[in-house]
């Protein structure tokens, strides 16, 4: 099973922009305590933003090459 952070990274790549829309995360939070739910959401967003950073860093060299041409 994927961790909440891994779910967040995956969600970014498939266009899910909110943890409440991620059914994978729902499996984690349904039986969790309120404190665990909060932690899972934090981890999900960490993964989501990590994937965003990777996407931006991958796109930057391509856009710079197009600008130079």
Coordinates of N, CA and C in Angstrom, one line a residue:
X1 N 0.8 -1.2 0.0 CA 0.0 0.0 0.0 C 0.9 1.2 0.0
X2 N 0.5 2.2 -0.8 CA 1.2 3.5 -0.9 C 1.1 4.3 0.4
X3 N 2.1 5.1 0.8 CA 2.0 6.0 1.9 C 1.2 7.2 1.5
X4 N 0.7 8.0 2.4 CA 0.0 9.2 2.1 C 0.9 10.2 1.2
X5 N 2.2 10.2 1.5 CA 3.1 11.1 0.7 C 3.2 10.6 -0.8
X6 N 3.3 9.2 -0.9 CA 3.3 8.7 -2.3 C 2.0 8.9 -3.0
X7 N 0.9 8.8 -2.2 CA -0.4 9.1 -2.8 C -0.5 10.5 -3.3
X8 N 0.1 11.4 -2.6 CA 0.1 12.8 -3.0 C 0.9 13.1 -4.3
X9 N 2.0 12.4 -4.3 CA 2.8 12.5 -5.6 C 2.1 11.9 -6.8
X10 N 1.5 10.8 -6.6 CA 0.7 10.2 -7.6 C -0.5 11.0 -8.0
X11 N -1.1 11.6 -7.1 CA -2.3 12.4 -7.3 C -1.9 13.6 -8.2
X12 N -0.8 14.2 -7.9 CA -0.4 15.4 -8.7 C -0.2 15.0 -10.2
X13 N 0.4 13.8 -10.4 CA 0.7 13.4 -11.8 C -0.6 13.0 -12.6
X14 N -1.7 12.7 -11.9 CA -2.9 12.4 -12.6 C -4.0 13.5 -12.5
X15 N -3.6 14.6 -11.9 CA -4.5 15.8 -11.9 C -5.4 15.9 -10.7
X16 N -5.2 15.2 -9.6 CA -6.0 15.3 -8.4 C -5.4 16.5 -7.6
X17 N -6.1 17.5 -7.3 CA -5.6 18.7 -6.7 C -6.1 18.9 -5.3
X18 N -6.7 17.9 -4.7 CA -7.2 18.0 -3.3 C -7.2 16.6 -2.6
X19 N -6.8 16.5 -1.4 CA -6.7 15.2 -0.8 C -8.1 14.6 -0.6
X20 N -9.1 15.4 -0.5 CA -10.5 14.9 -0.3 C -11.0 14.2 -1.6
X21 N -10.4 14.4 -2.7 CA -10.7 13.8 -4.0 C -10.0 12.5 -4.2
X22 N -9.0 12.2 -3.4 CA -8.1 11.0 -3.5 C -8.7 9.8 -2.8
X23 N -9.2 8.8 -3.5 CA -9.8 7.7 -2.8 C -8.8 6.8 -2.1
X24 N -7.5 6.9 -2.6 CA -6.5 6.2 -1.9 C -6.2 6.7 -0.5
X25 N -6.2 8.0 -0.4 CA -6.0 8.6 0.9 C -7.3 8.4 1.8
X26 N -8.4 8.3 1.2 CA -9.6 8.0 2.0 C -9.5 6.7 2.8
X27 N -8.8 5.7 2.2 CA -8.6 4.4 2.9 C -7.7 4.6 4.1
X28 N -6.8 5.6 4.1 CA -5.9 5.8 5.2 C -6.7 6.5 6.3
X29 N -7.5 7.5 6.0 CA -8.1 8.3 7.0 C -9.4 7.8 7.6
X30 N -10.1 6.8 6.9 CA -11.4 6.4 7.4 C -11.4 5.9 8.8
X31 N -10.4 5.2 9.3 CA -10.3 4.6 10.6 C -9.2 5.3 11.5
X32 N -8.7 6.4 11.0 CA -7.7 7.1 11.7 C -8.2 8.1 12.8
X33 N -7.4 8.4 13.8 CA -7.8 9.4 14.8 C -7.7 10.7 14.2
X34 N -8.3 11.8 14.8 CA -8.2 13.1 14.2 C -6.7 13.6 14.0
X35 N -5.9 13.2 15.0 CA -4.5 13.6 14.8 C -3.8 12.9 13.7
X36 N -4.1 11.6 13.5 CA -3.5 10.9 12.4 C -4.1 11.4 11.0
X37 N -5.3 11.8 11.0 CA -5.9 12.4 9.8 C -5.1 13.6 9.4
X38 N -4.9 14.5 10.4 CA -4.2 15.7 10.1 C -2.8 15.4 9.5
X39 N -2.1 14.4 10.2 CA -0.8 14.1 9.7 C -0.8 13.5 8.3
X40 N -1.8 12.6 8.0 CA -1.9 12.1 6.7 C -2.1 13.1 5.6
X41 N -2.9 14.1 5.9 CA -3.1 15.2 5.0 C -1.9 16.0 4.8
X42 N -1.1 16.3 5.8 CA 0.1 17.0 5.7 C 1.1 16.2 4.8
X43 N 1.2 14.9 5.0 CA 2.1 14.1 4.2 C 1.6 14.0 2.8
X44 N 0.3 14.0 2.6 CA -0.2 14.0 1.2 C 0.2 15.3 0.5
X45 N 0.0 16.4 1.1 CA 0.4 17.7 0.5 C 1.9 17.8 0.3
X46 N 2.7 17.2 1.2 CA 4.2 17.2 1.0 C 4.5 16.4 -0.3
X47 N 3.9 15.3 -0.5 CA 4.1 14.5 -1.7 C 3.6 15.3 -3.0
X48 N 2.4 15.9 -2.9 CA 1.9 16.7 -4.0 C 2.8 17.8 -4.4
X49 N 3.3 18.6 -3.4 CA 4.2 19.7 -3.8 C 5.6 19.2 -4.2
X50 N 6.0 18.0 -3.7 CA 7.3 17.4 -4.2 C 7.1 17.1 -5.7
X51 N 6.0 16.5 -6.1 CA 5.8 16.2 -7.5 C 5.7 17.4 -8.3
X52 N 5.1 18.5 -7.8 CA 5.0 19.8 -8.5 C 6.4 20.3 -8.7
X53 N 7.3 20.3 -7.7 CA 8.7 20.8 -7.8 C 9.4 20.0 -8.9
X54 N 9.2 18.7 -8.9 CA 9.9 17.8 -9.9 C 9.4 18.2 -11.3
X55 N 8.1 18.4 -11.4 CA 7.5 18.8 -12.7 C 8.1 20.1 -13.2
X56 N 8.2 21.1 -12.3 CA 8.7 22.4 -12.7 C 10.2 22.3 -13.1
X57 N 11.0 21.5 -12.3 CA 12.4 21.4 -12.6 C 12.6 20.7 -13.9
X58 N 11.8 19.8 -14.2 CA 11.9 19.0 -15.5 C 11.5 20.0 -16.7
X59 N 10.5 20.8 -16.5 CA 10.1 21.7 -17.5 C 11.0 22.9 -17.8
X60 N 11.7 23.3 -16.8 CA 12.6 24.5 -16.9 C 13.6 24.4 -18.0
X61 N 14.4 23.3 -18.1 CA 15.4 23.2 -19.2 C 14.7 23.2 -20.6
X62 N 13.6 22.6 -20.7 CA 12.9 22.6 -22.0 C 12.4 24.0 -22.4
X63 N 11.9 24.7 -21.4 CA 11.4 26.1 -21.8 C 12.6 27.0 -22.0
X64 N 13.7 26.8 -21.4 CA 14.9 27.7 -21.6 C 15.5 27.4 -23.0
X65 N 15.4 26.1 -23.4 CA 15.9 25.7 -24.7 C 15.1 26.3 -25.8
X66 N 13.7 26.3 -25.6 CA 12.8 26.9 -26.6 C 13.0 28.4 -26.6
X67 N 13.3 29.1 -25.5 CA 13.5 30.5 -25.5 C 14.8 30.9 -26.2
X68 N 15.8 30.1 -26.1 CA 17.1 30.4 -26.8 C 17.0 30.2 -28.3
X69 N 16.1 29.4 -28.7 CA 16.0 29.0 -30.2 C 15.4 30.1 -30.9

